[in-house]
PDB file of C-alpha atoms and ligand atoms in Angstrom:
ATOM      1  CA  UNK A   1     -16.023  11.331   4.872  1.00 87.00           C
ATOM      2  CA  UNK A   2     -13.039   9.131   4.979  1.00 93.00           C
ATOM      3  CA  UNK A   3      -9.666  10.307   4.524  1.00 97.00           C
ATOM      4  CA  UNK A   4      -6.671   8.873   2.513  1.00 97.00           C
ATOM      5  CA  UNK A   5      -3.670   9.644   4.123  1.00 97.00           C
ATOM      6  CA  UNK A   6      -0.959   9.845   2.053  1.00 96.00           C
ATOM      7  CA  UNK A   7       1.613  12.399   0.128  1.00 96.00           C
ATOM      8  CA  UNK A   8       1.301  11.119  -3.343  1.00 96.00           C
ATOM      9  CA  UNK A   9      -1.693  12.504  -5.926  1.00 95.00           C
ATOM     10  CA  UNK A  10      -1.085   8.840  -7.621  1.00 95.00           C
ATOM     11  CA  UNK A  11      -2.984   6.913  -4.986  1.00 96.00           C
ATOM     12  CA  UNK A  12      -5.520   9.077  -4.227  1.00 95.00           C
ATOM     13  CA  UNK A  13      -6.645   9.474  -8.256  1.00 95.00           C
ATOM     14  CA  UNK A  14      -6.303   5.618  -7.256  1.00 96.00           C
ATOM     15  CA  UNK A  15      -8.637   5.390  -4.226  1.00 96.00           C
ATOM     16  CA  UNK A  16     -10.861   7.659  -5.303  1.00 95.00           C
ATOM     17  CA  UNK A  17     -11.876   5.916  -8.920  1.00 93.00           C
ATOM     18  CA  UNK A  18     -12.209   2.877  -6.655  1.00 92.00           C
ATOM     19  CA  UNK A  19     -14.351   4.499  -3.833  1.00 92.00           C
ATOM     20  CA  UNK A  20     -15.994   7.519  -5.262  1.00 91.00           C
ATOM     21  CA  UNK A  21     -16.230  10.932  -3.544  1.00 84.00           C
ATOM     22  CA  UNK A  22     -16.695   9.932  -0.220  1.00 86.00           C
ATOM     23  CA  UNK A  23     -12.836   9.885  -0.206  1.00 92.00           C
ATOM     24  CA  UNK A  24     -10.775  12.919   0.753  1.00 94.00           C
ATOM     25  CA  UNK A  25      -7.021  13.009   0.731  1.00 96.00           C
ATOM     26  CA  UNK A  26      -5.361  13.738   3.973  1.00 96.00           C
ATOM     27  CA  UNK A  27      -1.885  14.841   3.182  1.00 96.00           C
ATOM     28  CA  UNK A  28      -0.209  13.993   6.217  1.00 95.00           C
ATOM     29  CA  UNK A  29       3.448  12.789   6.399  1.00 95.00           C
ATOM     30  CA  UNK A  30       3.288  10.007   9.508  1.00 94.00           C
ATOM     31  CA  UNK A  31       6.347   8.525  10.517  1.00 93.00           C
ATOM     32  CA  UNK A  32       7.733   5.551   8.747  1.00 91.00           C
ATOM     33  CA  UNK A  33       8.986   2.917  11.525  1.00 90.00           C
ATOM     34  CA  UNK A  34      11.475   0.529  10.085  1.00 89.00           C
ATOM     35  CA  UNK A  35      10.148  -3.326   9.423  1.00 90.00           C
ATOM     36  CA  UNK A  36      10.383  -5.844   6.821  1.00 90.00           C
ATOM     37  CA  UNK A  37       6.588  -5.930   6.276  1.00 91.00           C
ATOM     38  CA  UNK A  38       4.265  -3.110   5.583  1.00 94.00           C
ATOM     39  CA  UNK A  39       1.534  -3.864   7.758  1.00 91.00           C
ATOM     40  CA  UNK A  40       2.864  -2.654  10.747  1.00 90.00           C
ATOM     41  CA  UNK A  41       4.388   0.502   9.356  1.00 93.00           C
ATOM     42  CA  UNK A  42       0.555   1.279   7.943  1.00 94.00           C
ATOM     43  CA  UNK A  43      -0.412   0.272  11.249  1.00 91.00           C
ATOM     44  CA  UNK A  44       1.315   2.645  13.464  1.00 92.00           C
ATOM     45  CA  UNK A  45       1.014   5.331  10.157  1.00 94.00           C
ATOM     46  CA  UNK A  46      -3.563   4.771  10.799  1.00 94.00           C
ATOM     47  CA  UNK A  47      -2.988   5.145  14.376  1.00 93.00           C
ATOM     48  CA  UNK A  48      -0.862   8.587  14.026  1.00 95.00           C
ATOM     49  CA  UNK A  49      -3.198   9.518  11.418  1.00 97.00           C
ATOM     50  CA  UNK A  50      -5.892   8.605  13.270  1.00 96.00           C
ATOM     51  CA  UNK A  51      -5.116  11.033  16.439  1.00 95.00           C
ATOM     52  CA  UNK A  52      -4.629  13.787  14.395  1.00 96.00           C
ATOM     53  CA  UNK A  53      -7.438  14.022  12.103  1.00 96.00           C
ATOM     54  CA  UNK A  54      -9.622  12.895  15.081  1.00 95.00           C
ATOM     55  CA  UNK A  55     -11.766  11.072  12.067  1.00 95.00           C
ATOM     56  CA  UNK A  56     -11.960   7.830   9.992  1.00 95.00           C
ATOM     57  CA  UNK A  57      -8.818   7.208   8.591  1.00 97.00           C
ATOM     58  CA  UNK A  58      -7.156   4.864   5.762  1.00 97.00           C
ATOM     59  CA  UNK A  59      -3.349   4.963   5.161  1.00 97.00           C
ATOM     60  CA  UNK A  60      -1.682   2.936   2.269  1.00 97.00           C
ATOM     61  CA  UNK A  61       1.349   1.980   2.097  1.00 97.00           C
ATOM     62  CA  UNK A  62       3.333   0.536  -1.030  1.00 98.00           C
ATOM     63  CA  UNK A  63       6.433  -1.492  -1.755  1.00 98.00           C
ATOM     64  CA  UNK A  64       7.531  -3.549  -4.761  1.00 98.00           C
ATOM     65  CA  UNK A  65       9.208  -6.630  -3.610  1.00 98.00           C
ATOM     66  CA  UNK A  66      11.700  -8.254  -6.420  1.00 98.00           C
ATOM     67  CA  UNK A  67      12.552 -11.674  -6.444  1.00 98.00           C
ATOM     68  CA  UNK A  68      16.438 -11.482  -7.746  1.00 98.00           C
ATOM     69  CA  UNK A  69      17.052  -9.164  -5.159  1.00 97.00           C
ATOM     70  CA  UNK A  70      15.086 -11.191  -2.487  1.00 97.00           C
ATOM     71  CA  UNK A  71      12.162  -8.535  -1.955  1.00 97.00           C
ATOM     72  CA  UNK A  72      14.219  -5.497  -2.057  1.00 97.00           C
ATOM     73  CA  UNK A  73      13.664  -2.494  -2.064  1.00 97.00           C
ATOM     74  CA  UNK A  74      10.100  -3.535  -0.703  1.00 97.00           C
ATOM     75  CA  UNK A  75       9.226  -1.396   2.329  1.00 96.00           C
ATOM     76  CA  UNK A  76      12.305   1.077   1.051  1.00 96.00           C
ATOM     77  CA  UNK A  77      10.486   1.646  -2.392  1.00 98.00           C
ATOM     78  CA  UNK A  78      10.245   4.970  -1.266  1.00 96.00           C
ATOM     79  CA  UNK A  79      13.869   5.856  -0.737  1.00 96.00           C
ATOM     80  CA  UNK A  80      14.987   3.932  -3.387  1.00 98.00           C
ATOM     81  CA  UNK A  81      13.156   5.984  -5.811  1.00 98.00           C
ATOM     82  CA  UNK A  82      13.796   8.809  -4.640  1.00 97.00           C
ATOM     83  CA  UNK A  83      17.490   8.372  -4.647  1.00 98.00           C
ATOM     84  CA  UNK A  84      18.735   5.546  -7.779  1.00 97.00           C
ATOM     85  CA  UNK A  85      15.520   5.805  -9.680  1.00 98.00           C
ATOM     86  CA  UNK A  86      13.129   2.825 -11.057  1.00 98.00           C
ATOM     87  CA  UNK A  87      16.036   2.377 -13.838  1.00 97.00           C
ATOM     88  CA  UNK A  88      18.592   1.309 -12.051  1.00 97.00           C
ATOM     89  CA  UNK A  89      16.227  -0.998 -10.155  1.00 98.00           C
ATOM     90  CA  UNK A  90      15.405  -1.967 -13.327  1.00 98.00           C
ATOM     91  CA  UNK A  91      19.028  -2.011 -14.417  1.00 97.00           C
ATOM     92  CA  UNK A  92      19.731  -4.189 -11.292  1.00 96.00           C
ATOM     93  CA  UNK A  93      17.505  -6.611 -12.589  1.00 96.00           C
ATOM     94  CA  UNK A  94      19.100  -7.008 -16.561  1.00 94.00           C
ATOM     95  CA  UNK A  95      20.810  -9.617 -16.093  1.00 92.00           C
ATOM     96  CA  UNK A  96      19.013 -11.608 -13.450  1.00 96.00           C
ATOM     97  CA  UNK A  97      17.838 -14.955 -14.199  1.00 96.00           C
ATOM     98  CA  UNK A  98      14.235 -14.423 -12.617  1.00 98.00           C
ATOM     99  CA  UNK A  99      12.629 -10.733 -14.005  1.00 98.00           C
ATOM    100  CA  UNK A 100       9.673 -12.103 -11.355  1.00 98.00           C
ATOM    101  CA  UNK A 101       8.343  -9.196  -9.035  1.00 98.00           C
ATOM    102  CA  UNK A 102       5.567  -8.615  -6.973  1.00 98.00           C
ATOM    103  CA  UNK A 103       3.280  -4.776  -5.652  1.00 98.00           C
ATOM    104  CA  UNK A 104       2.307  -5.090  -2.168  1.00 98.00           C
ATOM    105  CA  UNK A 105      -0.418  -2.490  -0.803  1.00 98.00           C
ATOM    106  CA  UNK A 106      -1.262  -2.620   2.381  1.00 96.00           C
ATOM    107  CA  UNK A 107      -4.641  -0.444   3.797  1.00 97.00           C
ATOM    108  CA  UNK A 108      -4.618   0.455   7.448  1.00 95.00           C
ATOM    109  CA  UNK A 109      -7.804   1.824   8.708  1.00 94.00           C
ATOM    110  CA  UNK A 110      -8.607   3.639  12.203  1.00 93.00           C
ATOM    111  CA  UNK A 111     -11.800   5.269  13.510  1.00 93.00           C
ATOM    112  CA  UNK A 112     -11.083   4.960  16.896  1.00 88.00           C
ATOM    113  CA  UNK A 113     -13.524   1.848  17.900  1.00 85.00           C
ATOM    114  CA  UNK A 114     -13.324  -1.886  17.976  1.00 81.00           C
ATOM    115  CA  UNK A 115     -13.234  -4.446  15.364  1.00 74.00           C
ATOM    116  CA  UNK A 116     -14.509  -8.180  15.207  1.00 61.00           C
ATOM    117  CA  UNK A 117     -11.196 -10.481  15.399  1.00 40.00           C
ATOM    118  CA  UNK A 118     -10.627 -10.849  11.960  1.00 43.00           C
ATOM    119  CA  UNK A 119      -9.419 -13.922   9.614  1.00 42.00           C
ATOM    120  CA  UNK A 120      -6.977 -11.784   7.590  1.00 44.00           C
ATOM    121  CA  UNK A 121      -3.743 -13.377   7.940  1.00 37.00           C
ATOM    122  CA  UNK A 122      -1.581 -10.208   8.146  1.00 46.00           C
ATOM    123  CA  UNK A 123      -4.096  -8.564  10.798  1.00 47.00           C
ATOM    124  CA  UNK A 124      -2.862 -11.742  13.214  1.00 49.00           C
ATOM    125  CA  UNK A 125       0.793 -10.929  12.124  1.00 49.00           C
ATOM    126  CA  UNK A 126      -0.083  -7.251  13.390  1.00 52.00           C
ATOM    127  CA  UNK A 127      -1.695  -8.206  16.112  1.00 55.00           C
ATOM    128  CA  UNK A 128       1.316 -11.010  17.115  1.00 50.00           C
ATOM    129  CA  UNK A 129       4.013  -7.612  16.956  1.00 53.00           C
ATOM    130  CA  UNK A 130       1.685  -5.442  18.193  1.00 52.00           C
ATOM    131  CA  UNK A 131       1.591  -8.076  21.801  1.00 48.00           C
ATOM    132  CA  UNK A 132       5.330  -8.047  21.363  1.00 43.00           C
ATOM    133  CA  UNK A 133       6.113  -4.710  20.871  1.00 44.00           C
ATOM    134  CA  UNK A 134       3.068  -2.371  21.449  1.00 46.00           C
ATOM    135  CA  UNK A 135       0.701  -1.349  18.855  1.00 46.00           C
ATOM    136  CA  UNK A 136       2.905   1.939  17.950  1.00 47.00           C
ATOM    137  CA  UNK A 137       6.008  -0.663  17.903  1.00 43.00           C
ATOM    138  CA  UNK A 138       7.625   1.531  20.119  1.00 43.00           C
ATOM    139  CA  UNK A 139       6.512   0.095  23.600  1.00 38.00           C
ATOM    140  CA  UNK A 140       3.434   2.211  24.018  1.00 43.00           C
ATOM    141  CA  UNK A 141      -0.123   0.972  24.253  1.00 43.00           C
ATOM    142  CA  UNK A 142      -2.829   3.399  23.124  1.00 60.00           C
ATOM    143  CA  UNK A 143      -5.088   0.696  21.935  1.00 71.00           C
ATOM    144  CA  UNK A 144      -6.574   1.949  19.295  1.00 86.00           C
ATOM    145  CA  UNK A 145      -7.457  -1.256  16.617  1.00 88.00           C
ATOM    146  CA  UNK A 146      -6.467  -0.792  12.972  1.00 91.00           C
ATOM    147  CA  UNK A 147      -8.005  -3.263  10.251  1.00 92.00           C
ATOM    148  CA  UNK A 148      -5.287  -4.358   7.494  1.00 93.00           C
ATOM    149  CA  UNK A 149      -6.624  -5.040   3.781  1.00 95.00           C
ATOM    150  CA  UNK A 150      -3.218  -6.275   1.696  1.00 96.00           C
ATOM    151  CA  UNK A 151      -3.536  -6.910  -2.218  1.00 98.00           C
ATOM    152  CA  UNK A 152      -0.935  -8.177  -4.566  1.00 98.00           C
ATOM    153  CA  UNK A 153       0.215  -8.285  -8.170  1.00 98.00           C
ATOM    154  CA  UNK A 154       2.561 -10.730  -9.432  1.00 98.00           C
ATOM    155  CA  UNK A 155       4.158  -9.647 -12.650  1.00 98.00           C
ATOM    156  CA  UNK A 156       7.951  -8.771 -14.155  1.00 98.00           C
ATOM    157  CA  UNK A 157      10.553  -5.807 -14.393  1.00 98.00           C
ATOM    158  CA  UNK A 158      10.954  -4.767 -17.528  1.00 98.00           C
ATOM    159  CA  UNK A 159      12.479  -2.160 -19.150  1.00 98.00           C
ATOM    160  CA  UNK A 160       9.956   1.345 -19.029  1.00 98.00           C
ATOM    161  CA  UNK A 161       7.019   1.321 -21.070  1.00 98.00           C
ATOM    162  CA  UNK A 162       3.886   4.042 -21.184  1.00 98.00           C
ATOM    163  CA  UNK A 163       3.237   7.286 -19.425  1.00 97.00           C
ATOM    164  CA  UNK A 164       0.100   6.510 -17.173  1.00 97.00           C
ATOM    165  CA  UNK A 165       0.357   6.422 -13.200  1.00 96.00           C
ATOM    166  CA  UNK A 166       3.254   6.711 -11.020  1.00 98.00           C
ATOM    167  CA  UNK A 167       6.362   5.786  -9.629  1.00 98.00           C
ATOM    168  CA  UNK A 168       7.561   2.320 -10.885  1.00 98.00           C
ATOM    169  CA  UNK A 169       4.919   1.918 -12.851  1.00 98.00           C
ATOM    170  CA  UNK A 170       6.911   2.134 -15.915  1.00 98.00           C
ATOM    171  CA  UNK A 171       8.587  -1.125 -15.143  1.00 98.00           C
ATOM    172  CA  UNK A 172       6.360  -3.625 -13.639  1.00 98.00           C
ATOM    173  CA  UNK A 173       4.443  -5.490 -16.294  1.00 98.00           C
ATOM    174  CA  UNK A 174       1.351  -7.299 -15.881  1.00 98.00           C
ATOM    175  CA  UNK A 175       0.129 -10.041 -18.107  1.00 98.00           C
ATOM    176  CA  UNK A 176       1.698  -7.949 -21.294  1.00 98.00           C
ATOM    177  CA  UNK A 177       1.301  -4.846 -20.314  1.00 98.00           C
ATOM    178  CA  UNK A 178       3.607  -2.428 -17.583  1.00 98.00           C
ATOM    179  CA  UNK A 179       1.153  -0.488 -15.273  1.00 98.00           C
ATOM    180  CA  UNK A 180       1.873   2.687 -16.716  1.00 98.00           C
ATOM    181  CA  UNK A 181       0.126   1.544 -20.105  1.00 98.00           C
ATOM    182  CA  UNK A 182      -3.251   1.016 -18.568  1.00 98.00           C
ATOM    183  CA  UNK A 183      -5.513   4.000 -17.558  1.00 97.00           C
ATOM    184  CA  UNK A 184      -6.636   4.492 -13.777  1.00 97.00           C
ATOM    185  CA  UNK A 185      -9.813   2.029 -13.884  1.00 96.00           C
ATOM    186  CA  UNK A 186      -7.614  -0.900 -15.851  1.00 97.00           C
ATOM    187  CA  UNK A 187      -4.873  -0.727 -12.834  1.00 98.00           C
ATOM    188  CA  UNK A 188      -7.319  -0.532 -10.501  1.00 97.00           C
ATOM    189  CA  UNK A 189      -8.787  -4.010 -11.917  1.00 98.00           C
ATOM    190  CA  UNK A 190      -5.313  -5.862 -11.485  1.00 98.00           C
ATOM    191  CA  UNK A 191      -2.896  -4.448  -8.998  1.00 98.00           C
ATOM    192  CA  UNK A 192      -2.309  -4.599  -5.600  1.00 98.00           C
ATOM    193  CA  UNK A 193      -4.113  -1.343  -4.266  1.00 98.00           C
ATOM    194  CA  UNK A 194      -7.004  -2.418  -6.470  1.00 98.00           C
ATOM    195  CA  UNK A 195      -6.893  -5.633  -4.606  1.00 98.00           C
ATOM    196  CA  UNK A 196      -6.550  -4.355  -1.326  1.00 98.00           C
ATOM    197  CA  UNK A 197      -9.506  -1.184  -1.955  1.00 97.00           C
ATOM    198  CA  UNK A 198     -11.793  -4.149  -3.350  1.00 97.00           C
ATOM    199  CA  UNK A 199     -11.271  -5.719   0.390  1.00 96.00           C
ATOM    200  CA  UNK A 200     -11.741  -2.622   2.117  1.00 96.00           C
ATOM    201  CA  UNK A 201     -14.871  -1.721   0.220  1.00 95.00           C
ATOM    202  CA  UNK A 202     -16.845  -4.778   1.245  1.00 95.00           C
ATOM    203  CA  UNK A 203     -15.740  -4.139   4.890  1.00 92.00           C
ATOM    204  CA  UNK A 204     -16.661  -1.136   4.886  1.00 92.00           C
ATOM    205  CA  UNK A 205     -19.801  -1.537   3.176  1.00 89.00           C
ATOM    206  CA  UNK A 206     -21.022  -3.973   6.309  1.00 87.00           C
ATOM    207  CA  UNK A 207     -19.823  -1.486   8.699  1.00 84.00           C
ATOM    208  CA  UNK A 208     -21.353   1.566   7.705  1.00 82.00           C
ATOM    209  CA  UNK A 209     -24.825  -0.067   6.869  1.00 80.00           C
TER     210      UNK A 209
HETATM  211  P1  ITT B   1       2.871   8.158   1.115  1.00 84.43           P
HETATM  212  O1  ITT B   1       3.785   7.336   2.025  1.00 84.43           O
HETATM  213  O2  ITT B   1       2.716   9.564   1.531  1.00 84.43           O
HETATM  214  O3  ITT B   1       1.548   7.471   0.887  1.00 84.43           O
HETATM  215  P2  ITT B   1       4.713   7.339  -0.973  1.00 84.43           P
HETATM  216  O4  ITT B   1       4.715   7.585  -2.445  1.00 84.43           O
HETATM  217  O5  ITT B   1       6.012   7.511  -0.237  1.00 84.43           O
HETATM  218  O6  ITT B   1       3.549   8.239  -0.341  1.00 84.43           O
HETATM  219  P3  ITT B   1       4.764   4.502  -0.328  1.00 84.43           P
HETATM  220  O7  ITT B   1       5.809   4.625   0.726  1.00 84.43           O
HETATM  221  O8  ITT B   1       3.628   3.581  -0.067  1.00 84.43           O
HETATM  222  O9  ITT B   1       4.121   5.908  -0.687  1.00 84.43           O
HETATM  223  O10 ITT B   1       5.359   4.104  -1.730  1.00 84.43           O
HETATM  224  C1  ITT B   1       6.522   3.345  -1.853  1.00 84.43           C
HETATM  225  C2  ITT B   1       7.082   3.558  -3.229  1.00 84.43           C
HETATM  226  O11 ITT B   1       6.354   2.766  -4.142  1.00 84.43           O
HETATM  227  C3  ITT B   1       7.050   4.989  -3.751  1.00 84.43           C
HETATM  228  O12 ITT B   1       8.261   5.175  -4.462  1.00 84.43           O
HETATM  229  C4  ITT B   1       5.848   5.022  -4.683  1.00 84.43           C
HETATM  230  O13 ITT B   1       6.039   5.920  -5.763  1.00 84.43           O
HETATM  231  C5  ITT B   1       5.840   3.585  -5.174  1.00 84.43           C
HETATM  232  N1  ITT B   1       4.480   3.122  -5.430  1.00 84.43           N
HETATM  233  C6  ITT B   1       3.471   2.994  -4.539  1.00 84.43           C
HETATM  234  N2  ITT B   1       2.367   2.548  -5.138  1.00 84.43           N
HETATM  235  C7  ITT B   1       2.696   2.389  -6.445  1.00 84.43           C
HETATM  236  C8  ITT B   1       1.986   1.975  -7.585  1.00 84.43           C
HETATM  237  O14 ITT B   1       0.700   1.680  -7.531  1.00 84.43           O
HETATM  238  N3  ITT B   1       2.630   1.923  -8.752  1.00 84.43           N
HETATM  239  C9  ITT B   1       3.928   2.254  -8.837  1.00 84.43           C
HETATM  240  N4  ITT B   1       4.673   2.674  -7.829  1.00 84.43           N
HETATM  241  C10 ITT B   1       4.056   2.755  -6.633  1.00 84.43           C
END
């Protein structure tokens, strides 16, 4: 059993149409360390997970990064919902001269052993910070290995369209369509934590054979 650690009921109907049953969620609150990229907050979020389930864990973490506002809010897209709201991000946007956008998901998984070195581009950028700064980014060195799977969606802000999935959904628009007006299987298809489960899956796949 592998479980999905996160707070939100969004990703896991997510994960779960992507990866079947095998997926539980884990709804544990880890501690968000401040960076400008989400690997290394999934990172440190796998290995907290990690020691307290004792088990195979997976953590994703989310940010929509908008061009006219040079990635913001990005790894805030948490706390900026929360407080303004995907309309005024939207808002924000009106009257830009780019509408361009992109999702970012980032999967961090943990089970406590080793990993082959791997090509993935961001897993060197975590591994670079994690030299500098310890894995946990806070001078400590437990060494326990997290793999990173990132996937990415290019599309627009627009004003908010359909009722389907969650948070700024509403306002990111893909090829015609915002997020929220495609059901769970045709998100999964296009966006970013489709992209980045599609990675993980065929990882995983190898390792558990
Ligand atoms: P956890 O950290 O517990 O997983 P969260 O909702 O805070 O839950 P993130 O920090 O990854 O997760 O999410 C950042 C923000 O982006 C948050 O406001 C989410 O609602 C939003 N978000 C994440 N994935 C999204 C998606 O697929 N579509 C729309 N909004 C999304």
């Amino acid at each position: 059993m592998l479980n999905y650690v996160t707070t939100n009921p969004g990703k896991v109907r997510e994960a779960t149409d992507y990866l079947g049953d095998d997926v539980a969620q884990l709804d544990f609150d880890y501690v968000e360390i401040q960076s400008a990229e989400l690997g290394p907050i999934a990172a440190r979020g796998a290995r907290e997970a990690y020691r307290h389930a004792d088990a195979p864990v997976l953590v994703d973490d989310a940010g929509l990064f908008v061009d006219a506002l040079d990635g913001f809010p990005g790894p805030y897209s948490s706390y900026v919902e929360e407080t303004v709201g995907i309309e005024r991000v939207q808002a924000l946007v009106d009257d830009a001269a780019t509408h361009r956008a992109a999702f970012r998901c980032v999967l961090a998984y943990c089970d406590g052993d080793g990993f082959d070195a791997s090509p993935d581009p961001i897993d060197r950028d975590d591994r670079i910070e994690a030299a500098a700064t310890g894995p946990d980014g806070d001078g400590s060195d437990d060494g326990l290995p997290v793999k990173l799977f990132e996937g990415i969606v290019r599309g627009r802000i627009v004003e908010p369209r359909g009722d389907g999935g969650f948070g700024y959904d509403p306002i990111f628009e893909h090829n015609g369509r915002t997020l929220a007006e495609m059901n769970t299987e045709e998100k999964n298809a296009v966006s970013h934590r489709g992209r980045a489960l599609a990675k993980f899956a065929e990882w995983y796949q190898e390792r558990t054979r």
